[in-house]
Coordinates of C-alpha atoms and ligand atoms in Angstrom, one line a residue:
M17 CA 92.0 118.7 114.8
E18 CA 92.5 115.2 116.0
I19 CA 94.6 113.1 113.6
I20 CA 93.0 109.7 112.8
K21 CA 95.2 106.6 113.0
P22 CA 94.3 103.6 110.9
I23 CA 92.7 100.6 112.7
G24 CA 95.1 98.2 114.3
I25 CA 95.4 94.4 114.2
S26 CA 92.6 93.6 116.7
E27 CA 90.0 95.8 114.8
Q28 CA 91.2 94.4 111.4
K29 CA 90.5 90.9 112.9
L30 CA 86.9 92.0 113.6
V31 CA 86.5 93.3 110.1
V32 CA 87.9 90.0 108.6
E33 CA 85.5 88.0 110.8
A34 CA 82.5 90.2 109.8
T35 CA 83.4 89.7 106.2
A36 CA 83.6 85.9 106.6
D37 CA 80.2 86.0 108.4
Y38 CA 78.5 87.6 105.4
V39 CA 80.2 85.2 103.0
E40 CA 78.8 82.4 105.3
R41 CA 75.3 83.9 105.2
A42 CA 75.5 84.1 101.4
Q43 CA 76.5 80.4 101.3
Q44 CA 73.4 79.5 103.4
L45 CA 71.1 81.8 101.4
L46 CA 72.2 80.6 98.0
G47 CA 73.1 77.0 98.9
A48 CA 76.5 77.4 97.2
D49 CA 80.0 77.1 98.3
F50 CA 82.1 80.3 98.0
S51 CA 85.7 80.1 98.8
Q52 CA 86.8 82.9 101.1
V53 CA 87.8 86.1 99.5
T54 CA 91.1 87.8 100.3
V55 CA 90.8 90.8 102.5
R56 CA 93.3 93.7 102.6
F57 CA 93.4 97.0 104.3
D58 CA 95.3 99.0 101.7
L59 CA 92.6 101.2 100.3
K60 CA 93.2 105.0 100.5
G61 CA 91.1 108.0 99.6
K62 CA 87.3 108.6 99.8
A63 CA 86.0 105.1 99.4
A64 CA 85.6 102.9 102.5
G65 CA 85.8 99.7 100.5
M66 CA 86.4 98.2 97.1
Y67 CA 86.0 94.8 95.5
R68 CA 88.3 93.9 92.6
V69 CA 89.5 90.9 90.6
R70 CA 93.1 91.0 89.4
Q71 CA 94.9 88.1 87.8
G72 CA 92.2 85.7 89.0
E73 CA 92.5 86.8 92.6
R74 CA 89.4 88.2 94.2
V75 CA 90.1 90.9 96.8
I76 CA 88.1 93.1 99.1
R77 CA 90.1 96.2 100.0
Y78 CA 89.1 98.2 103.0
N79 CA 90.2 101.8 104.0
S80 CA 91.7 101.4 107.5
Y81 CA 91.5 105.2 108.1
L82 CA 87.8 105.4 107.3
F83 CA 87.1 102.3 109.4
A84 CA 89.0 104.0 112.3
K85 CA 86.8 107.0 112.0
Y86 CA 83.4 105.3 111.5
F87 CA 84.0 101.8 112.7
D88 CA 80.4 100.6 113.5
D89 CA 79.0 102.3 110.4
N90 CA 81.5 100.6 108.1
L91 CA 80.9 97.2 109.7
A92 CA 77.2 97.6 109.1
V93 CA 77.3 99.1 105.6
T94 CA 80.7 98.7 103.9
V95 CA 81.3 95.1 104.8
P96 CA 78.0 93.7 103.4
H97 CA 78.3 96.1 100.4
E98 CA 81.7 94.6 99.4
V99 CA 80.7 91.0 100.2
A100 CA 77.6 91.5 98.0
H101 CA 79.9 92.6 95.1
Y102 CA 82.0 89.5 95.6
I103 CA 79.1 87.1 95.8
T104 CA 77.3 88.5 92.8
D105 CA 80.6 88.2 90.9
M106 CA 80.9 84.6 91.9
V107 CA 77.3 83.9 90.9
Y108 CA 76.8 86.0 87.8
G109 CA 80.2 87.3 86.7
L110 CA 81.1 91.0 86.9
R111 CA 80.7 91.6 83.2
R112 CA 77.1 90.3 83.1
I113 CA 75.6 92.5 85.8
R114 CA 75.6 96.1 86.8
P115 CA 77.7 96.7 90.0
H116 CA 74.7 98.0 92.0
G117 CA 72.0 96.3 89.9
P118 CA 69.1 94.2 91.0
E119 CA 71.2 91.1 91.9
W120 CA 73.4 93.1 94.2
K121 CA 70.4 94.9 95.7
Q122 CA 68.6 91.6 96.4
L123 CA 71.6 90.2 98.2
M124 CA 71.9 93.4 100.3
A125 CA 68.2 93.1 101.2
D126 CA 68.8 89.4 102.2
F127 CA 71.7 90.6 104.4
G128 CA 69.3 93.2 106.0
A129 CA 71.9 95.8 105.0
D130 CA 71.2 99.4 103.7
A131 CA 71.8 99.5 100.0
S132 CA 70.8 103.1 99.6
R133 CA 74.0 104.6 100.8
T134 CA 77.2 105.0 99.0
C135 CA 80.2 104.7 101.2
S136 CA 81.6 108.2 101.2
Y137 CA 82.6 109.9 104.3
D138 CA 84.2 113.2 105.3
L139 CA 88.0 112.9 105.5
D140 CA 88.7 115.5 108.3
G141 CA 91.7 114.3 110.4
I142 CA 92.8 111.7 107.9
P143 CA 96.2 112.4 106.3
Q144 CA 95.7 113.2 102.7
R145 CA 98.1 112.7 99.8
V146 CA 100.7 115.4 99.7
Y147 CA 100.9 117.1 96.4
Q148 CA 104.3 117.8 94.9
R149 CA 105.6 121.3 95.5
F150 CA 108.3 123.2 93.6
P151 CA 110.8 125.3 95.5
Y152 CA 111.3 128.9 94.4
R153 CA 113.0 131.9 96.0
C154 CA 112.7 135.7 96.1
D155 CA 115.0 138.1 97.7
C156 CA 113.9 137.3 101.2
T157 CA 112.6 133.8 101.6
R158 CA 111.7 130.5 100.0
H159 CA 108.3 129.8 98.4
D160 CA 106.9 126.3 97.7
L161 CA 104.7 126.6 94.7
T162 CA 102.0 124.2 93.4
A163 CA 102.5 122.3 90.2
R164 CA 99.9 124.7 88.5
R165 CA 101.9 127.8 89.4
H166 CA 105.2 126.2 88.6
N167 CA 103.9 125.2 85.1
Q168 CA 102.6 128.7 84.4
I169 CA 106.0 130.2 85.3
Q170 CA 107.8 127.6 83.2
D171 CA 105.5 128.2 80.2
R172 CA 106.1 132.0 80.6
K173 CA 102.4 132.6 81.0
K174 CA 102.7 134.2 84.4
L175 CA 105.1 135.8 86.8
Y176 CA 104.6 135.6 90.6
F177 CA 106.1 138.2 92.9
C178 CA 106.8 137.9 96.6
R179 CA 104.3 139.9 98.7
Q180 CA 107.0 140.9 101.2
C181 CA 109.9 142.0 99.1
G182 CA 108.3 142.4 95.7
A183 CA 110.9 140.3 93.9
P184 CA 109.9 137.9 91.1
L185 CA 110.0 134.2 92.2
A186 CA 112.7 132.2 90.6
P187 CA 113.3 128.5 90.7
L188 CA 115.5 127.5 93.7
S189 CA 117.7 125.1 91.7
G190 CA 117.9 127.2 88.6
K191 CA 118.2 124.0 86.6
S192 CA 114.6 123.9 85.6
E193 CA 114.9 127.2 83.8
Q194 CA 114.7 127.1 80.1
Ligands
LIG19 ZN1 79.7 99.2 95.4
LIG20 ZN1 110.5 138.0 99.3

């Protein structure tokens, strides 16, 4: 499986420009002056984009891995989607409208963008969050257990045995035993 790399500086520039273009179009459509929104590429996980306000700063966050995998699609859908959240926030205020309500839908229609799709994509090839593992040993090798199994053993609800040597698994450090 090919490992996806996040988009680089030149593609990020295109995304920032596309974002500014939609803000510009909204300014013309609504005859209002919207200061440019901050754009970051620090979003992870299944969502391609997110708009949020934190401590008075309005930020659109994009997922640079999902943009790398579906670049054109994200330019056409995710960018206007997030800009429409930003503009409807500026015009109405986030608390007074539903996120994907009629105001947002109208703006997406004015953008000529597809409002019917939620921006979720398959994540094959994109490095996922690595879950914490707990080291155990038997008589022949080391076993890295999931948190669920680790907790079951710690709570004395379950014992796990090595399939090769048949010995019960014990914590590698020994310190976490109660
Ligand atoms: Zn949305
Ligand atoms: Zn073993």
